[in-house]
XYZ file of C-alpha atoms in Angstrom:
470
model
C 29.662 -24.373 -209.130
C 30.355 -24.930 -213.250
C 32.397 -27.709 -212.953
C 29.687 -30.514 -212.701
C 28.472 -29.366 -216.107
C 31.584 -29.479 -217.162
C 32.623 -32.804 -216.223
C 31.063 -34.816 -219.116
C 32.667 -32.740 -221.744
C 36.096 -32.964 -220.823
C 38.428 -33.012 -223.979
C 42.278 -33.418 -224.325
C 42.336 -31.898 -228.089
C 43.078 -28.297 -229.337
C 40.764 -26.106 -229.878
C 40.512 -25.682 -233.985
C 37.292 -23.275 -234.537
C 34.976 -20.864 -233.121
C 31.704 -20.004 -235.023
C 30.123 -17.028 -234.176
C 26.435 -16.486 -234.843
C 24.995 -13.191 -233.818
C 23.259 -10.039 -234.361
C 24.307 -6.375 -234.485
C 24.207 -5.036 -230.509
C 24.266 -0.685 -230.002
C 25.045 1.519 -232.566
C 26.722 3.946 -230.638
C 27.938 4.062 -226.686
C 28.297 6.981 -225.211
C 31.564 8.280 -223.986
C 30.861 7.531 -219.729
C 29.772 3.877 -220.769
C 32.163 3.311 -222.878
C 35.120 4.588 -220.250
C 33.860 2.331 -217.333
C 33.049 -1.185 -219.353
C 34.308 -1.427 -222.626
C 38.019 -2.824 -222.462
C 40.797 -1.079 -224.194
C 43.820 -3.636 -225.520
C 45.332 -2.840 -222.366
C 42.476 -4.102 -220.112
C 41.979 -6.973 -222.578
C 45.431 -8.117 -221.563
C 45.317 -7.679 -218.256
C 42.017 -10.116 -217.749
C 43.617 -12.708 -220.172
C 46.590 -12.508 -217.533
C 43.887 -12.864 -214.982
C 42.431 -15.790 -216.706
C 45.853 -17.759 -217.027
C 45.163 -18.315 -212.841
C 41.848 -19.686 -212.531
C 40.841 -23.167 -212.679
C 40.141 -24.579 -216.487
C 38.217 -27.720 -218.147
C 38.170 -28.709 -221.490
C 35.077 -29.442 -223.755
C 34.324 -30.729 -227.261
C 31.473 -28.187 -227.949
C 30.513 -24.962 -226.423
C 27.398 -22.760 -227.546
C 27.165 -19.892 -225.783
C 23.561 -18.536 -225.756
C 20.081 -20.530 -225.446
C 17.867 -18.592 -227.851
C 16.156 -20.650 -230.437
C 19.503 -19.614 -232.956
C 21.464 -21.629 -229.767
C 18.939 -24.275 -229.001
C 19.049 -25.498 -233.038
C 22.676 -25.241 -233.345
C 23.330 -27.102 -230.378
C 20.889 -30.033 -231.264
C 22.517 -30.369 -234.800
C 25.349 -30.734 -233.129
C 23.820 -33.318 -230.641
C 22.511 -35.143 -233.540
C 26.111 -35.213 -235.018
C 27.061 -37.294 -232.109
C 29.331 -33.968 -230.818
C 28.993 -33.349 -226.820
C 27.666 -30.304 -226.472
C 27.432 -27.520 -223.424
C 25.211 -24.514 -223.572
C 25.834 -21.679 -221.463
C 23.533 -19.139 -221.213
C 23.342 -16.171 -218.439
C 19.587 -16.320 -218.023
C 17.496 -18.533 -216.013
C 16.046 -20.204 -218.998
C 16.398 -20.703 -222.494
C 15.039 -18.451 -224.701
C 14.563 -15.154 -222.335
C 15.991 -12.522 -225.105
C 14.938 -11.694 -228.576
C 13.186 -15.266 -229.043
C 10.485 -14.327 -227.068
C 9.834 -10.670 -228.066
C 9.338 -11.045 -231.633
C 5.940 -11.626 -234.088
C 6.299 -14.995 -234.192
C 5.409 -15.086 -237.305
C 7.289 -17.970 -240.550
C 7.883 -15.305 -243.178
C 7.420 -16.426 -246.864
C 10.721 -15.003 -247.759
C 9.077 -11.882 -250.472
C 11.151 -8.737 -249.335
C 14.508 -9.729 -250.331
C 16.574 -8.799 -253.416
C 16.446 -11.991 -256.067
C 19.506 -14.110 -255.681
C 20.213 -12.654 -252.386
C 21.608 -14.926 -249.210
C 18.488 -13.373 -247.182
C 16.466 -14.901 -250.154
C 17.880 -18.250 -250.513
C 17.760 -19.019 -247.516
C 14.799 -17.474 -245.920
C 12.574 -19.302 -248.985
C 14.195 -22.714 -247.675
C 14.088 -21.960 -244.205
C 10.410 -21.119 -244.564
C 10.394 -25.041 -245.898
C 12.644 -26.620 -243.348
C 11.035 -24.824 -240.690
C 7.050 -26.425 -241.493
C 8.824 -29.658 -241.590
C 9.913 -29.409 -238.325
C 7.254 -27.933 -237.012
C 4.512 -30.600 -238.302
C 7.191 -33.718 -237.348
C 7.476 -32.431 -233.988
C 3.935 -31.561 -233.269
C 4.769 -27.971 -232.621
C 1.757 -25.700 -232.535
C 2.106 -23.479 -235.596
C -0.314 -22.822 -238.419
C 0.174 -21.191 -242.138
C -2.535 -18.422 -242.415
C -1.260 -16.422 -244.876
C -0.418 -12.609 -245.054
C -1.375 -10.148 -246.940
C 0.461 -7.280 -247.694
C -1.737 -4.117 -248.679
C -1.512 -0.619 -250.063
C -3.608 1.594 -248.999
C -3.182 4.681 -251.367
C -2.786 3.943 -255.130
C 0.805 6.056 -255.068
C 1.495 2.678 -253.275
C 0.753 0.440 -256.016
C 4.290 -0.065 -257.655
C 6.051 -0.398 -254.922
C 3.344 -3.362 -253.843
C 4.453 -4.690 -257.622
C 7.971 -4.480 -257.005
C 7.379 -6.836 -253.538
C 5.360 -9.408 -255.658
C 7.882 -9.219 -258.907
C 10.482 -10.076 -255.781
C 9.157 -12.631 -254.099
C 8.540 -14.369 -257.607
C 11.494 -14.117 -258.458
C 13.087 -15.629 -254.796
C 10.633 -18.288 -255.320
C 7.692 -17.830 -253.336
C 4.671 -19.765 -254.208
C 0.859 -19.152 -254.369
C 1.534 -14.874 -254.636
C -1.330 -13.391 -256.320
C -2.090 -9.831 -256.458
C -5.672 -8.981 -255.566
C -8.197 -6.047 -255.636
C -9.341 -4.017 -252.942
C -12.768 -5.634 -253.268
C -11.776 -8.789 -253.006
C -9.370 -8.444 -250.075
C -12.417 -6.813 -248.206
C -14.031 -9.991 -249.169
C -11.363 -11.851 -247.337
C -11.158 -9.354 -244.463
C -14.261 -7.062 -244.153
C -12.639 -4.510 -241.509
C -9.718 -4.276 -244.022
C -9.432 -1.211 -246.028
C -7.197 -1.210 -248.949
C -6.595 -0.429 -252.421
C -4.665 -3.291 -253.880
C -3.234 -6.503 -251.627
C -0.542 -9.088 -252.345
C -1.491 -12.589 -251.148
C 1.234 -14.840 -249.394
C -0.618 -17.916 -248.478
C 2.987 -19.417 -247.197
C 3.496 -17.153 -244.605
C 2.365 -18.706 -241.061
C 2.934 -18.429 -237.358
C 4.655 -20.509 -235.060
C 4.794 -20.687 -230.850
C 8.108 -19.585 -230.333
C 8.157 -21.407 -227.018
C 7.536 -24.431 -227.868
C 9.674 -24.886 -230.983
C 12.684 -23.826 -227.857
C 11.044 -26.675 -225.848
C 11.586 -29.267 -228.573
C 14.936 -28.223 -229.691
C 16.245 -28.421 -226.251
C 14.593 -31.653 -225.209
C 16.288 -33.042 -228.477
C 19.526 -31.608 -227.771
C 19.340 -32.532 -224.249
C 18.207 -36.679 -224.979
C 21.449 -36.452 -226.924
C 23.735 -35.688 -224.454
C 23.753 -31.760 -224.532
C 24.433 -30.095 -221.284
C 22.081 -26.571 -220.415
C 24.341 -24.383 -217.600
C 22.267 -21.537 -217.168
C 22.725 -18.165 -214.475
C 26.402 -19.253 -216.542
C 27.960 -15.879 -218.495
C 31.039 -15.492 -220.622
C 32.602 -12.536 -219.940
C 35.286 -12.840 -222.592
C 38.041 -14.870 -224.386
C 41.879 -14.898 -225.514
C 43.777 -17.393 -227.252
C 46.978 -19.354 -226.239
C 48.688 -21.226 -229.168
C 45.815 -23.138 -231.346
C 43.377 -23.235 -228.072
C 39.976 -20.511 -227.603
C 40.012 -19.609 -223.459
C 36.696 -18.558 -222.536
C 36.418 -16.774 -219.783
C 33.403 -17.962 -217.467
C 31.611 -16.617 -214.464
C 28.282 -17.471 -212.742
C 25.568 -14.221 -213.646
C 25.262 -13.402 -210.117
C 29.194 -12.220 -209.514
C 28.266 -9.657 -212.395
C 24.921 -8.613 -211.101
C 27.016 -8.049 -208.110
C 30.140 -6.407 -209.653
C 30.539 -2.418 -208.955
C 32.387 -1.327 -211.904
C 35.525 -0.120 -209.895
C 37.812 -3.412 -210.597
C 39.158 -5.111 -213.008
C 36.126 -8.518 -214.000
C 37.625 -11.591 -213.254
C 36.703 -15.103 -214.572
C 35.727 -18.033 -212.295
C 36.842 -20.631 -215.032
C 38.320 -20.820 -218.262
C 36.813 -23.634 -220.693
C 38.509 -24.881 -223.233
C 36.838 -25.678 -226.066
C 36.968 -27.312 -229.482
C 34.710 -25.463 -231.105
C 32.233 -22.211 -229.685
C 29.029 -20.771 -231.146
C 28.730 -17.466 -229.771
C 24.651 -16.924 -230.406
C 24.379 -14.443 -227.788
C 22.291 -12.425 -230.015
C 22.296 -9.169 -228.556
C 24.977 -9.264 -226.719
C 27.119 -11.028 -229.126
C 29.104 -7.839 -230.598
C 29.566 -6.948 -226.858
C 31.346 -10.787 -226.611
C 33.025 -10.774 -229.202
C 34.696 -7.386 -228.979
C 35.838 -8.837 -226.178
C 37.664 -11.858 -227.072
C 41.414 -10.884 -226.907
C 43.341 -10.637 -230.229
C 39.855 -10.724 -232.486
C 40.443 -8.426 -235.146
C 38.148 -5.333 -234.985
C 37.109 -5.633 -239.037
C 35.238 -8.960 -238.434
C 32.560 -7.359 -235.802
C 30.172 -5.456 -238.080
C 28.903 -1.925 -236.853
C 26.565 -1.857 -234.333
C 22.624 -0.257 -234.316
C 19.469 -1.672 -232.485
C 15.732 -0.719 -233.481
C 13.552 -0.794 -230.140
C 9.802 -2.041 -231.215
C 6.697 -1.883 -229.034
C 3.543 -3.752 -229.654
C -0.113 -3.231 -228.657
C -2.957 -5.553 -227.833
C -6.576 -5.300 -228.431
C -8.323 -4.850 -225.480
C -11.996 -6.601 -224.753
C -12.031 -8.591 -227.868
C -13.290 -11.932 -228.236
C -13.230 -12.573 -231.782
C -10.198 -11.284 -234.307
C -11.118 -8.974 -236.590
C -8.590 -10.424 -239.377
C -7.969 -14.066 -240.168
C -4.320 -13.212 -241.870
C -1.450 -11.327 -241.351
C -1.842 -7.913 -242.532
C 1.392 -6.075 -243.101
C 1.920 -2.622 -244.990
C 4.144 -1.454 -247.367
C 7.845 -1.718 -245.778
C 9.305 1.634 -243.649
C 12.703 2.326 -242.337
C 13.631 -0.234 -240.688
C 11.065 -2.382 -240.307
C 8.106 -3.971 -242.156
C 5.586 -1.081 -240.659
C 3.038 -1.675 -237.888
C 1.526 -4.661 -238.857
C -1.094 -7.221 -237.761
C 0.085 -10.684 -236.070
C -2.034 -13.015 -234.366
C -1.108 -15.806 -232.032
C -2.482 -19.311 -231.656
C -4.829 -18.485 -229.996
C -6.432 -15.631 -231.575
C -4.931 -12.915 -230.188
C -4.215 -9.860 -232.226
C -0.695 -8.303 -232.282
C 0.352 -4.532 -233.659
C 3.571 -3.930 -234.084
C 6.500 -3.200 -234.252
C 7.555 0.264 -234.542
C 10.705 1.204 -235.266
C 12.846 3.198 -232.776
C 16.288 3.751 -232.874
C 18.220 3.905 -229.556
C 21.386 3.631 -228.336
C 23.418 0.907 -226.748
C 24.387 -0.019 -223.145
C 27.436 -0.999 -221.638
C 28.777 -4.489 -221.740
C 27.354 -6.157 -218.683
C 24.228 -4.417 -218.854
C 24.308 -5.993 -222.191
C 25.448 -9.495 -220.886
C 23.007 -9.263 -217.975
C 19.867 -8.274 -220.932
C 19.324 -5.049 -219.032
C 17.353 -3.272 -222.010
C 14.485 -1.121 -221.728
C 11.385 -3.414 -222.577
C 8.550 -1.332 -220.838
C 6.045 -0.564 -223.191
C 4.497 3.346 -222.087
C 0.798 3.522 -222.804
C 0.796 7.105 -224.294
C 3.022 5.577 -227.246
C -0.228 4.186 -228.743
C -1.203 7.394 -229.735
C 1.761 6.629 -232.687
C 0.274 3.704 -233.113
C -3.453 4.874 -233.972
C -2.916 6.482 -237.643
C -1.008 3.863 -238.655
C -3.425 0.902 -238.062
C -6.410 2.969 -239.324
C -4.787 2.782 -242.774
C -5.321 -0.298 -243.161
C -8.056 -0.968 -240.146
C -10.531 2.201 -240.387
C -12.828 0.707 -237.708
C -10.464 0.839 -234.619
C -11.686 2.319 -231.717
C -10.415 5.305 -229.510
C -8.838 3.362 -226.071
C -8.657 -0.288 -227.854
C -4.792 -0.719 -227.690
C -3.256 -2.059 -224.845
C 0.006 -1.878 -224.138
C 1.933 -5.608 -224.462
C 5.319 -5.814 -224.880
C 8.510 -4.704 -226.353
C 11.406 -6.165 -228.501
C 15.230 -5.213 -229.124
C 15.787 -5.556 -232.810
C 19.745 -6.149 -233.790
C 21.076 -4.640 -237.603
C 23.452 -4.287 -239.089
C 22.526 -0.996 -240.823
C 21.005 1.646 -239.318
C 18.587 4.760 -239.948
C 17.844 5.948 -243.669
C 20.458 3.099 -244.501
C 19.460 0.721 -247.210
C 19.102 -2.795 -245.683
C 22.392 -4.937 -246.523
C 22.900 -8.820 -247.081
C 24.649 -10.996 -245.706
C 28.379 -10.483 -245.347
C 31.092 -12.915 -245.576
C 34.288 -11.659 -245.412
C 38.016 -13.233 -244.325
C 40.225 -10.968 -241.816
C 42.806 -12.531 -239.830
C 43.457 -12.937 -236.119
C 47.164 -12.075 -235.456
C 49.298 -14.530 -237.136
C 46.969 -16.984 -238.076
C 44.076 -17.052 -240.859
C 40.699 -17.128 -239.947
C 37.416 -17.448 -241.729
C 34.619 -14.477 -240.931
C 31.386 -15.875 -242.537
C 28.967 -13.025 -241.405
C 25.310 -13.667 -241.643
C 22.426 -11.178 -240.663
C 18.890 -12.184 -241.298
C 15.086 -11.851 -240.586
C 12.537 -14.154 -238.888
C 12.879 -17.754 -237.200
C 13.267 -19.304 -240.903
C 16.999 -18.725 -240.656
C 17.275 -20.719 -237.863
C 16.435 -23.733 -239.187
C 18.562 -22.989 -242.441
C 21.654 -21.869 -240.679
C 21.473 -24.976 -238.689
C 20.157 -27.149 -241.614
C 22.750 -25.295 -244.310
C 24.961 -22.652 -243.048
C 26.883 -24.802 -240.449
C 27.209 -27.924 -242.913
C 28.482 -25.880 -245.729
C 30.681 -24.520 -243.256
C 31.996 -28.067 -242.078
C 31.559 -29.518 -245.659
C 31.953 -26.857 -248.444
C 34.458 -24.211 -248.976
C 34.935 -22.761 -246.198
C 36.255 -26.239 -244.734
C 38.442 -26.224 -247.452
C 40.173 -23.117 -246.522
C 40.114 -23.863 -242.890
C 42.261 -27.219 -243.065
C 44.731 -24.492 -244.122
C 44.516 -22.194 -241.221
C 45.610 -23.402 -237.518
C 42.925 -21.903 -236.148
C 39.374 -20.894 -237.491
C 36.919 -18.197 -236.605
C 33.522 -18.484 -238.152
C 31.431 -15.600 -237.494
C 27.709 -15.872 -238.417
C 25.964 -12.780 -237.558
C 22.027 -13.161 -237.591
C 18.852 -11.272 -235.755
C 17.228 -14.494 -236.015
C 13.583 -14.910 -234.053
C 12.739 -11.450 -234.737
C 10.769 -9.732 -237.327
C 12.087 -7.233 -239.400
């Protein structure tokens, strides 16, 4: 069943470190859930037992999770000259939080100056156009513009700008109401902030071209392939494998056991929102290194019997809880995208989780929300235009009337040994190419190389809601 994927990455070496990029998954379980999947130490120990009895292979590299954080990480890796498997419990790549998101290259404005989210967002933004135009990947740089549309709105639309110069961003220019109508005649507004760096980008086929580069350098895709879990034994990471369909299948009522344990040198958990479930999960993992866990649900709407856009650029409002506010996307093609909202809900168990069992229906009545806060900004929008379209699950790592928090990097320890925790949460697809560009060569290169020669075995946990907008 897994082996044959397996066979080509066969390694006779110890397994030294395990980086962990992810996002936040439920902020809450509720007690029933919690009592019939989430493993107490107890449990934990009996399914490493379990896993000490079922067939094992080794492997140099193992990235579990194809989303476009995945897909980059494991062609950088490729491109290293590292043999790399990617296991994913989908069909496909990309079937999670890659594909419900705005799509859309964010300039990098909202962050606090000097800020990881800045830094790297700005260069990501950079990285990301190179790639794109290199590899022929539909994508083009529109601009945004980000409006207020009552004057008690003005400073804040200040602050933004005074941000984003400060992180960097070029071209911003504040403009009048006039002459944003100029730009975009259904647009009502008092004051605007040009970003003519921001852009959009087809998700989809950015995946396409990662994988096809990972995969012409030796990179193995096992998909319908889930890890259910992990312990350690001496120096080596046991991951505890089993095809999708024995937990589509599973009733709850016994204890999960692996199919295989793989052995690797070194795992990227980019599960994304499943990746707190994982990692809870791996036997031994210290609890302070998984961050606390909230997900904002966000629904967008289409314009129904349209032809021709009525904006050019993005048109975002001023920031709300959680979110950048119901905004205007459009695709390559045209298409015009509202959304997201922001709604907090609560988590699901663990294989629910593993298995991407969320909620993504999109009710029709919920544009009724969505009217008012369009015709701030869009006056002219008719009664019965929206159509529902789809839905995303948005990972954080803070949560409702919580200010929005950088990254984290912190260093706990995993029983006797010392491990490195570098946690990383960020918006939009820019941090993709940055993490994969920066993160994981400063990680192999910089400092925190340095202080894992001195540990015998190293955990580096990047934590990122990358692909979606926030």
């Amino acid at each position: 069943m897994l082996k044959h994927g397996f066979e080509c990455l066969v390694r006779n070496r110890n397994s030294k470190d395990i980086i962990t990029l992810s996002s936040s998954s439920s902020r809450r379980r509720c007690i029933a859930l919690r009592n019939l999947c989430s493993k107490t130490q107890t449990q934990k120990e009996a399914a490493t037992s379990t896993a000490r009895t079922v067939p094992r292979e080794r492997a140099e590299c193992v990235v579990i999770g194809a989303g476009v954080v995945g897909v980059a990480v494991a062609r950088e890796l490729a491109l290293r000259g590292k043999q790399v498997l990617v296991l994913d419990s989908a069909p496909t790549f990309g079937t999670g939080t890659s594909s419900r998101n705005s799509e859309v290259i964010h300039a990098g404005i909202y962050y606090p100056p000097n800020s990881l989210k800045a830094i790297l967002c700005v260069r990501g933004r950079e990285m990301l156009y190179k790639y794109c135009y290199e590899h022929d990947i539909p994508h083009k740089q529109i601009g945004k513009l980000i409006v207020a549309t009552r004057t008690s709105e003005i400073p804040k639309l200040i602050d933004i700008m005074n941000r984003g110069i400060q992180n960097g961003v070029d071209g911003l220019r504040m403009i009048e109401g006039s002459e944003a109508k100029r730009m975009e005649p259904e647009l009502q507004c008092v004051k605007a902030l040009l970003s003519p760096v921001s852009g959009i980008v087809d998700t989809h086929s950015l995946m396409l071209s990662l994988v096809g580069e990972a995969e012409n350098h030796r990179t193995t895709f096992s998909y319908n392939t889930t890890v259910i879990g992990a312990h350690l034994e001496g120096n080596n990471i046991c991951l505890h494998v089993s095809e999708t369909k024995h937990l589509e299948e599973w009733n709850g009522r016994c204890l999960l056991h692996p199919e295989l344990v793989l052995i690797p040198e070194l795992v990227v958990n980019s599960t994304g929102l499943s990746a707190l479930a994982l990692a809870k999960r791996f036997d031994g993992l210290h609890s302070g290194v998984v961050p606390s866990e909230y997900y904002a649900r966000g629904c967008y709407f289409t314009l129904s019997n349209t032809r021709i856009s009525p904006f050019k650029h993005l048109i975002y409002p001023i920031p709300e809880d959680g979110g950048l506010g119901v905004h205007v996307t459009l695709d390559l093609d045209g298409q015009v995208k509202f959304g997201p909202d922001v709604e907090w809900i609560e988590g699901i168990d663990d294989i629910s989780n593993f298995l991407n069992r969320f909620d993504y229906s999109v009710c029709a009545n919920r544009a009724k929300r969505f009217y008012p806060e369009i015709r701030k900004y869009y006056p002219n929008l008719k009664d019965g235009s929206l159509e529902p379209g789809y839905a995303g699950i948005r990972p954080k790592l803070s949560g409702p009337r919580q200010s929005p928090v950088d990254f984290l990097i912190q260093v706990p320890y995993y029983r006797n040994t010392r491990e490195i925790a570098v946690e990383i949460y960020g918006e939009g697809l820019n941090f993709v190419t940055v993490m994969v560009g920066g993160c994981i060569r400063l990680g192999r290169e910089g400092d925190w190389t340095n202080l894992a020669r001195e540990a015998d075995w190293t955990c580096l946990d990047i934590w990122s809601s990358c692909g979606a907008s926030v």
